[in-house]
Coordinates of C-alpha atoms and ligand atoms in Angstrom, one line a residue:
M1112 CA 2.6 15.6 9.7
H1113 CA 1.2 12.6 11.5
D1114 CA 3.9 10.5 13.2
V1115 CA 3.0 6.9 12.7
P1116 CA 6.1 5.4 11.2
H1117 CA 5.7 4.6 7.5
E1118 CA 8.5 2.1 7.0
I1119 CA 7.5 -1.5 6.5
I1120 CA 10.0 -4.2 7.5
T1121 CA 10.3 -7.8 6.4
V1122 CA 10.3 -10.7 8.9
A1123 CA 14.1 -10.9 8.5
Q1124 CA 14.4 -7.2 9.2
M1125 CA 12.2 -7.6 12.3
Y1126 CA 14.6 -10.2 13.7
A1127 CA 17.5 -7.8 12.9
A1128 CA 15.7 -5.1 14.8
D1129 CA 15.4 -7.5 17.8
R1130 CA 19.1 -8.2 17.6
F1131 CA 19.8 -4.5 17.4
A1132 CA 17.8 -3.9 20.5
A1133 CA 19.6 -6.6 22.4
E1134 CA 23.0 -5.3 21.3
H1135 CA 22.1 -1.9 22.5
G1136 CA 21.2 -3.1 26.0
V1137 CA 17.4 -3.6 25.7
P1138 CA 16.6 -7.1 27.2
T1139 CA 14.3 -9.1 25.0
L1140 CA 12.2 -9.9 28.1
N1141 CA 11.4 -6.2 28.4
L1142 CA 10.3 -6.2 24.8
M1143 CA 8.0 -9.1 25.4
E1144 CA 6.5 -7.4 28.5
A1145 CA 5.9 -4.2 26.6
A1146 CA 4.4 -6.1 23.7
G1147 CA 2.0 -7.9 26.0
R1148 CA 1.1 -4.7 27.7
A1149 CA 0.3 -3.0 24.4
V1150 CA -2.0 -5.9 23.5
A1151 CA -3.7 -5.8 26.9
D1152 CA -4.3 -2.1 26.5
L1153 CA -6.0 -2.6 23.2
V1154 CA -8.2 -5.3 24.7
L1155 CA -9.2 -2.9 27.5
R1156 CA -10.0 -0.2 24.9
R1157 CA -12.1 -2.6 22.8
K1158 CA -13.9 -4.2 25.7
P1159 CA -14.0 -2.0 28.7
K1160 CA -16.3 -4.4 30.7
P1161 CA -14.5 -7.6 31.9
G1162 CA -15.7 -10.9 30.3
P1163 CA -14.4 -14.3 29.7
V1164 CA -11.1 -14.2 27.7
V1165 CA -9.3 -17.1 26.1
V1166 CA -5.6 -16.6 25.1
L1167 CA -4.4 -19.0 22.5
C1168 CA -0.7 -19.4 23.1
G1169 CA 1.7 -21.0 20.6
P1170 CA 5.1 -22.6 21.1
G1171 CA 7.3 -19.5 20.3
N1172 CA 7.6 -15.9 21.4
N1173 CA 4.2 -15.0 20.0
G1174 CA 2.9 -17.4 22.7
G1175 CA 5.2 -15.7 25.2
D1176 CA 3.4 -12.4 24.5
G1177 CA 0.1 -14.2 25.0
F1178 CA 1.2 -15.2 28.5
V1179 CA 2.0 -11.6 29.3
V1180 CA -1.5 -10.5 28.1
A1181 CA -3.1 -13.3 30.2
R1182 CA -1.3 -12.2 33.3
L1183 CA -2.1 -8.5 32.9
L1184 CA -5.8 -9.0 32.2
K1185 CA -6.1 -11.5 35.1
A1186 CA -4.5 -8.9 37.4
R1187 CA -7.3 -6.6 36.5
G1188 CA -9.8 -9.2 37.6
W1189 CA -10.7 -10.6 34.2
P1190 CA -11.6 -14.3 33.9
V1191 CA -8.8 -15.6 31.7
T1192 CA -7.9 -19.0 30.4
V1193 CA -4.8 -19.9 28.4
A1194 CA -5.2 -22.5 25.7
L1195 CA -1.6 -23.8 25.1
L1196 CA -0.4 -25.5 21.9
G1197 CA 2.1 -28.2 22.9
A1198 CA 3.7 -28.9 26.3
R1199 CA 4.5 -26.1 28.7
D1200 CA 8.0 -27.5 29.4
A1201 CA 8.8 -27.3 25.7
L1202 CA 8.6 -23.5 25.8
K1203 CA 12.0 -21.7 25.7
G1204 CA 13.6 -18.5 26.7
D1205 CA 11.4 -15.5 27.4
A1206 CA 8.3 -17.5 26.5
A1207 CA 9.1 -20.0 29.2
I1208 CA 9.8 -17.3 31.7
N1209 CA 6.4 -15.7 31.1
A1210 CA 4.6 -19.1 31.2
G1211 CA 6.2 -19.5 34.6
R1212 CA 4.8 -16.2 35.7
W1213 CA 1.3 -17.3 34.7
S1214 CA -0.6 -18.8 37.6
G1215 CA -4.0 -19.1 36.1
E1216 CA -5.9 -21.8 34.3
T1217 CA -4.2 -23.5 31.4
V1218 CA -5.9 -26.0 29.1
P1219 CA -4.6 -27.8 26.0
L1220 CA -5.4 -26.0 22.8
S1221 CA -8.5 -27.3 21.1
P1222 CA -11.8 -26.0 19.6
A1223 CA -13.5 -26.8 22.8
A1224 CA -11.3 -24.3 24.7
L1225 CA -13.1 -21.5 22.9
A1226 CA -16.4 -22.3 24.7
G1227 CA -17.9 -19.2 26.5
A1228 CA -15.2 -16.8 25.3
E1229 CA -16.3 -13.2 24.6
L1230 CA -12.8 -12.2 23.5
V1231 CA -10.0 -14.3 22.1
V1232 CA -6.4 -13.3 22.0
D1233 CA -4.6 -15.0 19.1
A1234 CA -1.0 -15.6 20.2
L1235 CA -0.4 -18.8 18.3
Y1236 CA 2.1 -17.7 15.7
G1237 CA 3.8 -14.5 14.6
A1238 CA 4.8 -13.1 11.3
G1239 CA 7.6 -15.7 10.8
L1240 CA 5.4 -18.8 10.5
S1241 CA 6.8 -20.5 7.4
R1242 CA 4.3 -23.2 6.8
L1243 CA 0.5 -23.8 6.9
L1244 CA -1.5 -24.4 10.0
E1245 CA -1.9 -28.1 10.9
G1246 CA -3.5 -30.4 13.4
V1247 CA -5.1 -28.9 16.4
A1248 CA -4.0 -25.4 15.6
R1249 CA -5.8 -25.7 12.3
D1250 CA -8.9 -27.1 13.8
T1251 CA -8.9 -24.4 16.5
V1252 CA -8.5 -21.5 14.0
M1253 CA -11.3 -22.9 11.9
A1254 CA -13.5 -23.0 14.9
L1255 CA -12.4 -19.5 15.9
N1256 CA -13.4 -18.1 12.5
N1257 CA -16.9 -19.4 13.1
H1258 CA -17.1 -18.2 16.7
T1259 CA -18.9 -15.0 17.9
A1260 CA -16.0 -13.8 20.1
Q1261 CA -14.0 -10.8 19.0
V1262 CA -10.5 -11.6 18.2
V1263 CA -7.4 -9.6 18.9
A1264 CA -4.3 -10.9 17.1
I1265 CA -0.7 -10.4 18.3
D1266 CA 1.7 -9.4 15.6
V1267 CA -0.3 -11.0 12.8
P1268 CA -3.4 -13.2 12.6
S1269 CA -1.9 -16.7 13.0
G1270 CA -1.4 -18.5 9.8
L1271 CA -0.7 -15.3 7.8
H1272 CA 2.9 -15.0 6.5
G1273 CA 4.4 -11.7 7.4
D1274 CA 6.2 -11.2 4.1
L1275 CA 3.7 -12.7 1.7
G1276 CA 0.5 -11.1 2.9
R1277 CA -1.4 -14.4 2.7
A1278 CA -1.6 -17.7 4.4
Y1279 CA 0.1 -20.7 2.7
D1280 CA -3.2 -22.4 2.0
G1281 CA -5.6 -19.5 2.6
L1282 CA -6.3 -20.4 6.2
C1283 CA -5.5 -17.9 8.9
V1284 CA -7.2 -16.3 11.8
A1285 CA -9.7 -13.6 10.8
A1286 CA -9.0 -10.9 13.4
D1287 CA -11.1 -7.9 14.5
A1288 CA -7.9 -6.1 15.4
T1289 CA -4.2 -6.7 15.3
V1290 CA -1.3 -5.2 17.4
T1291 CA 2.1 -5.3 15.9
F1292 CA 5.4 -4.0 17.1
F1293 CA 8.0 -1.5 16.0
R1294 CA 7.0 -1.3 12.3
K1295 CA 4.3 -2.9 10.1
K1296 CA 5.1 -6.0 8.1
P1297 CA 4.0 -6.5 4.5
A1298 CA 1.1 -8.7 5.7
H1299 CA -0.5 -5.8 7.4
V1300 CA -0.9 -3.8 4.1
L1301 CA -1.0 -6.4 1.3
M1302 CA -4.3 -8.0 0.4
P1303 CA -5.8 -10.3 1.6
G1304 CA -3.7 -10.0 4.8
R1305 CA -4.9 -6.5 5.4
I1306 CA -8.5 -7.7 5.7
A1307 CA -7.5 -10.6 8.0
C1308 CA -5.8 -8.1 10.3
G1309 CA -8.6 -5.7 10.8
P1310 CA -7.4 -2.3 12.0
V1311 CA -3.7 -2.6 12.9
T1312 CA -2.2 -0.8 16.0
L1313 CA 1.5 -0.2 15.9
A1314 CA 3.1 -0.4 19.3
Q1315 CA 6.5 0.9 20.2
I1316 CA 7.9 -1.5 22.7
G1317 CA 11.4 -0.2 23.3
I1318 CA 13.3 -1.1 20.2
P1319 CA 15.5 1.9 19.6
D1320 CA 14.5 3.9 16.5
E1321 CA 18.1 3.9 15.3
A1322 CA 17.5 0.2 14.4
I1323 CA 15.6 1.6 11.3
E1324 CA 18.7 3.5 10.2
A1325 CA 20.7 0.3 10.4
I1326 CA 18.0 -1.7 8.5
K1327 CA 17.3 0.9 5.8
P1328 CA 14.0 -0.4 4.7
A1329 CA 13.0 0.3 1.1
L1330 CA 9.3 -0.5 1.6
F1331 CA 6.8 2.1 2.7
V1332 CA 3.2 2.6 3.6
N1333 CA 2.0 5.2 1.0
G1334 CA 1.3 8.5 2.7
K1335 CA 2.4 12.0 3.5
R1336 CA 5.4 10.7 5.4
L1337 CA 6.8 9.2 2.2
W1338 CA 6.3 12.1 -0.2
G1339 CA 5.0 15.2 1.8
R1340 CA 8.4 17.0 1.7
A1341 CA 8.6 16.6 -2.1
Y1342 CA 5.0 17.6 -2.8
P1343 CA 4.7 20.8 -4.9
K1344 CA 3.6 23.7 -2.7
P1345 CA 2.2 27.1 -3.6
D1346 CA 5.0 29.5 -4.3
P1347 CA 4.0 33.2 -4.5
R1348 CA 6.7 33.9 -7.1
A1349 CA 5.5 31.2 -9.5
H1350 CA 3.5 31.6 -12.7
K1351 CA 1.5 29.0 -14.6
Y1352 CA 4.5 27.7 -16.6
A1353 CA 6.4 27.1 -13.4
H1354 CA 3.6 24.5 -12.6
G1355 CA 4.2 22.8 -15.9
H1356 CA 2.3 22.2 -19.1
A1357 CA 0.8 18.7 -19.2
V1358 CA -0.4 17.0 -22.4
V1359 CA -2.9 14.1 -22.6
V1360 CA -3.1 12.3 -26.0
S1361 CA -6.7 11.8 -27.0
G1362 CA -8.2 8.8 -28.7
P1363 CA -10.2 8.9 -32.0
A1364 CA -13.5 10.8 -32.2
H1365 CA -15.5 7.9 -30.6
A1366 CA -13.1 7.5 -27.7
T1367 CA -12.2 10.9 -26.3
G1368 CA -13.7 10.9 -22.8
A1369 CA -10.8 9.0 -21.1
A1370 CA -8.3 11.6 -22.2
R1371 CA -10.5 14.4 -20.9
L1372 CA -10.9 12.6 -17.5
A1373 CA -7.1 12.4 -17.3
A1374 CA -6.7 16.0 -18.4
R1375 CA -9.1 17.3 -15.7
G1376 CA -7.3 15.2 -13.1
A1377 CA -4.0 16.8 -14.1
L1378 CA -5.4 20.3 -14.0
R1379 CA -7.1 19.9 -10.6
I1380 CA -4.0 18.5 -9.1
G1381 CA -2.1 21.6 -10.1
A1382 CA -0.5 21.4 -13.5
G1383 CA -0.3 25.1 -14.7
L1384 CA -1.6 24.3 -18.1
V1385 CA -3.2 21.2 -19.6
S1386 CA -3.7 20.4 -23.3
V1387 CA -5.4 17.5 -24.9
A1388 CA -3.5 16.5 -28.0
S1389 CA -6.3 15.5 -30.3
P1390 CA -6.4 13.7 -33.6
R1391 CA -7.8 16.2 -36.1
A1392 CA -11.0 14.2 -36.6
A1393 CA -11.6 14.4 -32.8
V1394 CA -11.0 18.1 -32.4
D1395 CA -14.6 19.0 -32.6
V1396 CA -15.8 16.7 -29.9
N1397 CA -12.9 17.5 -27.6
A1398 CA -13.3 21.3 -28.1
K1399 CA -17.0 21.1 -27.3
H1400 CA -16.3 19.5 -23.9
L1401 CA -13.3 21.5 -22.8
T1402 CA -12.9 25.0 -21.4
A1403 CA -9.8 25.6 -19.2
I1404 CA -8.1 22.7 -20.9
M1405 CA -6.8 23.5 -24.4
V1406 CA -7.1 21.4 -27.5
K1407 CA -4.0 20.9 -29.7
P1408 CA -4.7 19.1 -33.1
F1409 CA -2.2 16.6 -34.5
D1410 CA -2.0 13.8 -37.0
G1411 CA -0.3 10.5 -36.3
A1412 CA 3.0 9.8 -34.6
E1413 CA 4.9 12.3 -36.6
G1414 CA 2.4 15.0 -35.8
L1415 CA 2.6 14.1 -32.1
A1416 CA 6.4 14.3 -32.3
Q1417 CA 6.2 17.7 -34.0
L1418 CA 3.7 19.0 -31.3
L1419 CA 6.0 17.8 -28.5
S1420 CA 9.0 19.6 -30.0
D1421 CA 7.6 22.7 -28.2
K1422 CA 9.7 22.6 -25.0
R1423 CA 7.0 24.1 -22.8
Y1424 CA 5.2 20.7 -22.7
N1425 CA 7.0 19.0 -20.0
A1426 CA 4.9 15.9 -19.2
V1427 CA 2.7 13.6 -21.4
A1428 CA 0.2 10.9 -20.7
I1429 CA -0.8 8.4 -23.3
G1430 CA -3.0 5.3 -23.3
P1431 CA -6.6 6.0 -22.1
G1432 CA -8.8 5.5 -25.1
V1433 CA -6.1 5.6 -27.8
G1434 CA -6.6 2.1 -29.1
V1435 CA -4.4 -0.9 -29.4
G1436 CA -1.9 -1.5 -32.2
E1437 CA 0.9 -0.2 -34.3
A1438 CA -0.3 3.4 -34.5
T1439 CA -0.3 3.6 -30.7
R1440 CA 3.1 2.0 -30.4
A1441 CA 4.4 4.6 -32.8
M1442 CA 2.9 7.4 -30.8
V1443 CA 4.4 5.9 -27.6
Y1444 CA 7.8 6.0 -29.2
A1445 CA 7.2 9.6 -30.2
V1446 CA 6.5 10.4 -26.6
L1447 CA 9.5 8.6 -25.3
D1448 CA 11.8 10.2 -28.0
S1449 CA 10.5 13.6 -26.8
D1450 CA 12.3 12.8 -23.5
R1451 CA 9.4 14.2 -21.4
A1452 CA 8.2 12.8 -18.1
A1453 CA 5.5 10.4 -19.2
V1454 CA 2.6 8.2 -18.0
L1455 CA 2.0 5.1 -20.1
D1456 CA -1.4 3.7 -19.3
A1457 CA -4.1 1.4 -20.6
D1458 CA -3.8 0.9 -24.5
A1459 CA -0.3 2.3 -24.5
L1460 CA 0.7 -0.8 -22.4
T1461 CA -1.6 -3.3 -24.1
S1462 CA -0.2 -2.3 -27.5
F1463 CA 3.2 -3.8 -26.4
A1464 CA 1.9 -7.2 -25.3
G1465 CA 4.4 -9.7 -26.7
E1466 CA 6.7 -6.9 -27.8
T1467 CA 8.0 -5.6 -24.6
E1468 CA 11.7 -6.0 -25.5
A1469 CA 11.6 -3.0 -27.7
L1470 CA 9.7 -0.9 -25.2
F1471 CA 12.0 -1.8 -22.3
G1472 CA 15.0 -1.1 -24.5
S1473 CA 13.9 2.5 -25.1
A1474 CA 14.4 5.5 -22.9
L1475 CA 11.7 4.8 -20.2
G1476 CA 13.6 6.4 -17.3
K1477 CA 11.3 9.4 -16.9
S1478 CA 8.1 7.3 -17.3
V1479 CA 5.6 5.7 -15.0
L1480 CA 3.8 2.6 -16.2
T1481 CA 0.3 2.1 -14.7
P1482 CA -1.0 -1.3 -15.4
H1483 CA -3.9 -3.1 -13.7
E1484 CA -3.4 -6.8 -13.2
G1485 CA -4.5 -7.7 -16.7
E1486 CA -2.2 -5.2 -18.3
F1487 CA 0.6 -6.2 -15.9
E1488 CA 0.3 -9.8 -17.1
R1489 CA 0.5 -8.6 -20.8
L1490 CA 3.8 -6.7 -20.0
F1491 CA 5.3 -9.2 -17.6
P1492 CA 3.8 -12.6 -18.4
G1493 CA 3.8 -15.0 -15.4
L1494 CA 5.7 -12.6 -13.1
L1495 CA 2.8 -12.1 -10.6
K1496 CA 2.3 -15.8 -10.3
S1497 CA 6.0 -16.7 -10.0
S1498 CA 6.8 -14.0 -7.5
S1499 CA 6.5 -14.7 -3.8
S1500 CA 4.5 -11.5 -3.3
R1501 CA 3.1 -8.6 -5.2
I1502 CA 6.0 -6.5 -3.8
D1503 CA 8.6 -8.7 -5.4
A1504 CA 6.6 -8.8 -8.6
V1505 CA 6.4 -5.1 -9.0
R1506 CA 9.9 -4.5 -7.9
T1507 CA 11.2 -7.0 -10.5
A1508 CA 9.0 -5.3 -13.1
A1509 CA 10.4 -1.9 -12.3
A1510 CA 14.0 -3.2 -12.6
Q1511 CA 13.2 -4.9 -15.9
A1512 CA 11.5 -1.9 -17.4
G1513 CA 14.0 0.6 -15.9
C1514 CA 11.2 2.9 -14.7
V1515 CA 8.5 3.3 -12.1
V1516 CA 5.8 0.6 -12.3
L1517 CA 2.5 1.0 -10.5
L1518 CA 0.3 -2.0 -10.2
K1519 CA -3.3 -1.0 -9.5
G1520 CA -5.7 -2.7 -7.1
P1521 CA -7.0 -2.4 -3.5
D1522 CA -3.3 -2.5 -2.4
T1523 CA -1.8 -0.4 -5.3
T1524 CA 1.9 -1.0 -5.3
V1525 CA 4.4 1.4 -6.8
A1526 CA 8.0 0.4 -7.4
A1527 CA 11.1 2.3 -8.6
P1528 CA 14.0 0.7 -10.4
D1529 CA 16.2 1.5 -7.4
G1530 CA 14.1 -0.8 -5.2
R1531 CA 11.8 1.6 -3.3
V1532 CA 8.3 0.3 -3.0
S1533 CA 5.1 1.9 -1.6
I1534 CA 1.9 0.2 -0.8
N1535 CA -1.4 2.1 -0.7
T1536 CA -4.1 1.3 1.9
N1537 CA -6.6 4.1 1.6
A1538 CA -8.5 3.1 -1.6
P1539 CA -12.2 2.1 -1.2
P1540 CA -13.8 -0.5 -3.3
Y1541 CA -16.0 1.9 -5.2
L1542 CA -12.9 3.1 -7.0
G1543 CA -13.6 0.2 -9.2
T1544 CA -15.6 2.3 -11.6
A1545 CA -15.0 3.0 -15.3
G1546 CA -12.5 5.8 -15.9
S1547 CA -11.1 6.0 -12.4
G1548 CA -7.8 4.7 -13.7
D1549 CA -7.8 7.5 -16.3
V1550 CA -8.1 10.1 -13.6
L1551 CA -5.3 8.4 -11.7
A1552 CA -3.1 8.7 -14.9
G1553 CA -4.0 12.4 -14.9
F1554 CA -3.1 12.9 -11.3
I1555 CA 0.3 11.4 -11.8
L1556 CA 0.7 13.5 -15.0
G1557 CA -0.2 16.6 -13.1
L1558 CA 2.4 15.9 -10.4
L1559 CA 5.1 15.0 -13.0
A1560 CA 4.4 18.3 -14.7
Q1561 CA 5.1 20.0 -11.4
H1562 CA 8.5 18.4 -11.4
M1563 CA 7.9 15.7 -8.8
E1564 CA 10.2 12.7 -9.3
P1565 CA 8.3 9.7 -10.8
F1566 CA 8.2 7.4 -7.8
L1567 CA 7.0 10.0 -5.4
A1568 CA 4.6 11.5 -8.0
A1569 CA 3.0 8.1 -8.6
S1570 CA 2.8 7.3 -4.9
A1571 CA 1.3 10.7 -4.0
A1572 CA -1.2 10.5 -6.9
V1573 CA -2.4 7.0 -5.8
W1574 CA -2.9 8.3 -2.2
M1575 CA -4.8 11.4 -3.4
H1576 CA -6.9 9.2 -5.7
G1577 CA -7.9 6.9 -2.8
L1578 CA -8.6 9.8 -0.5
A1579 CA -10.7 11.5 -3.2
A1580 CA -12.8 8.4 -3.5
T1581 CA -13.2 7.9 0.2
Q1582 CA -14.1 11.5 0.7
F1583 CA -16.8 11.4 -2.0
G1584 CA -18.1 8.1 -0.8
P1585 CA -20.4 5.5 -2.4
G1586 CA -22.0 6.3 -5.7
L1587 CA -18.6 7.6 -7.0
I1588 CA -18.1 8.0 -10.7
A1589 CA -14.8 8.9 -12.3
E1590 CA -15.9 12.5 -13.0
D1591 CA -16.2 13.1 -9.2
L1592 CA -12.6 12.3 -8.4
P1593 CA -10.9 15.5 -9.7
E1594 CA -13.6 17.6 -8.0
Q1595 CA -12.5 16.3 -4.6
V1596 CA -8.9 17.5 -5.0
P1597 CA -9.4 21.1 -3.9
A1598 CA -10.6 20.1 -0.4
I1599 CA -7.8 17.5 -0.1
L1600 CA -5.2 20.1 -1.1
R1601 CA -6.4 22.6 1.4
R1602 CA -5.8 20.2 4.2
L1603 CA -2.6 18.8 2.7
Y1604 CA -0.8 22.1 2.5
E1605 CA -1.4 22.6 6.2
E1606 CA 0.0 19.2 7.1
I1607 CA 3.1 19.0 4.9
Ligands
NAX1385 N1 10.1 -8.7 17.3 C1 10.1 -8.1 18.5 O1 10.6 -7.1 18.8 C2 9.3 -8.8 19.5 C3 8.6 -9.9 19.1 N2 7.8 -10.5 20.0 C4 7.0 -11.7 19.6 O2 7.8 -12.7 19.1 C5 7.2 -13.2 17.9 C6 8.2 -13.9 17.1 O3 8.7 -15.0 17.8 P1 9.1 -16.4 17.2 O4 10.2 -16.2 16.3 O5 9.3 -17.3 18.3 O6 7.8 -16.8 16.3 P2 6.5 -17.6 16.7 O7 5.9 -17.2 18.0 O8 5.6 -17.4 15.5 O9 6.9 -19.0 16.9 C7 7.7 -19.7 16.0 C8 7.6 -21.1 16.5 O10 6.7 -21.7 15.6 C9 7.2 -22.9 15.2 N3 7.4 -22.8 13.7 C10 7.4 -21.7 12.9 N4 7.6 -22.0 11.6 C11 7.9 -23.3 11.6 C12 8.2 -24.2 10.6 N5 8.4 -23.9 9.3 N6 8.4 -25.5 11.0 C13 8.3 -25.9 12.3 N7 8.0 -25.1 13.2 C14 7.8 -23.8 13.0 C15 8.4 -23.2 16.0 O11 8.0 -23.9 17.1 C16 8.9 -21.8 16.4 O12 9.6 -21.8 17.6 C17 6.4 -12.1 17.3 O13 5.4 -12.5 16.5 C18 6.0 -11.3 18.5 O14 4.7 -11.8 18.9 C19 7.6 -10.1 21.3 O15 8.0 -11.1 22.2 C20 8.2 -8.8 21.7 C21 9.3 -8.4 20.9
ADP1386 N1 -11.5 -3.2 -4.9 C1 -10.9 -2.1 -5.1 N2 -10.5 -1.3 -4.0 C2 -9.8 -0.2 -4.2 N3 -9.4 0.3 -5.4 C3 -9.8 -0.3 -6.5 C4 -10.5 -1.6 -6.4 N4 -10.7 -2.0 -7.6 C5 -10.2 -1.1 -8.5 N5 -9.6 -0.1 -7.8 C6 -8.9 1.1 -8.3 O1 -9.7 1.7 -9.4 C7 -8.8 2.1 -10.4 C8 -9.3 1.4 -11.7 O2 -8.4 1.7 -12.8 P1 -8.5 0.9 -14.1 O3 -8.5 -0.6 -13.9 O4 -7.4 1.4 -15.0 O5 -9.9 1.2 -14.7 P2 -10.4 2.2 -15.9 O6 -9.5 1.9 -17.1 O7 -11.8 1.9 -16.0 O8 -10.1 3.6 -15.4 C9 -7.4 1.8 -10.0 O9 -6.8 3.0 -9.4 C10 -7.6 0.7 -9.0 O10 -6.5 0.7 -8.0
K1387 K1 -0.7 -14.3 16.2

């Protein structure tokens, strides 16, 4: 398994990690030296030939890191200028010490200081900046974002808030690459911060790893490190029922494709058997288009309840294509009453707009809700806007619903009611194509059928979905996604 740490820590937790290091005998000055060295190393990797560098240094420790970078690059013969925000004698602590060790050219920060730079190191502010950029810092960042120099940001692109994943008023440095320390912060994975960072390098600078055990983060980059150990693996003793029997509820005769996309996703990801529960009037069309997947006729919510009384069906997905209204609400209750692991998606969510109290009051514990932003707004009106970040919004939603909630998007966020949250970073924009969400519901369903717990199943499915899209590439349509799974699984089984 790859060993880039997957925990994400908040700004407050980062300060706690610093304190932990200091209490365990690691001088903060050493951390700053190692941080600056990691940044200088990245600069040398990105630009092997020396050229004019301007280091923008701010008034805090981020600026202190900048002074270290300036010194290390100058020592290798690079032409380096430091552009300092504020007075040099206003610097404190380790930053002041490193400013004292800088013997090169220092000019006041201004847009003019960027002239001639081929590379700019952004050491103005770190992840803890709790206000918008103002004055000369603002003017310089605006000039920098229109400049041709490549930009390497220290910790975060200045102006970006580490916990929120955005700048207060939208203005932050647009970096070509970012180096951060110890663990990623939310800003490195949430949109639009992720774009402002460019590729993020995680540098270990001497903070003991035990600090993570003390901090106990509940936020994770979605990936194998999070769910690899829980992922269902081939077992020579198993038979198809050991891999679960997944059911997807089909819509009426004119809207059956979505259910079949989900069903195929569930089958490809390894459910032992998959059935499409089909309204009788849609049996013909479903049967014509399905082979390995079975068709099970039913009528109405009562019929669905009767069907699900067969204990061999252990996971159910409902929503894609089923239509909005009372009939769907009744079917959702039939699914929840059956006490199976469940995926509630699309119309199964929209049908509860304005009536969420009853839904959240029922036994949702084994369910995963998979809204996109529109559906999320219908279920949790105003929550996205009133929350400080997407992480807080989805975490609150999961606590309110009492089950796993997955908010789709380029930074798909999955939250469990116990507070765990994963953020996905591998999804390409061409996933925004009709029916890709239906396949995602099927992937989750297939993993639930294989007895994975809902938070890890949902997270793993999101990651597989993103990788399937990346692997197929541009031109993707929803049908392509399940067909990418075999190649992904072949590699995955070797890695977990
Ligand atoms: N965490 C770590 O383990 C390490 C962190 N280092 C660096 O330290 C940085 C964090 O240092 P700092 O906490 O000094 O952060 P900054 O360097 O972002 O500076 C904060 C400064 O900005 C100003 N500021 C921020 N918010 C303000 C507000 N609301 N109102 C007024 N002024 C405000 C203040 O002057 C404050 O001193 C990180 O970004 C990283 O670059 C490194 O030195 C190495 C070790
Ligand atoms: N810009 C984007 N980048 C990455 N993934 C995206 C983007 N836009 C949409 N997606 C993904 O595409 C899928 C769309 O699902 P959904 O909105 O339910 O559509 P549909 O109902 O057509 O299947 C989700 O998994 C979502 O995360
Ligand atoms: K910075």
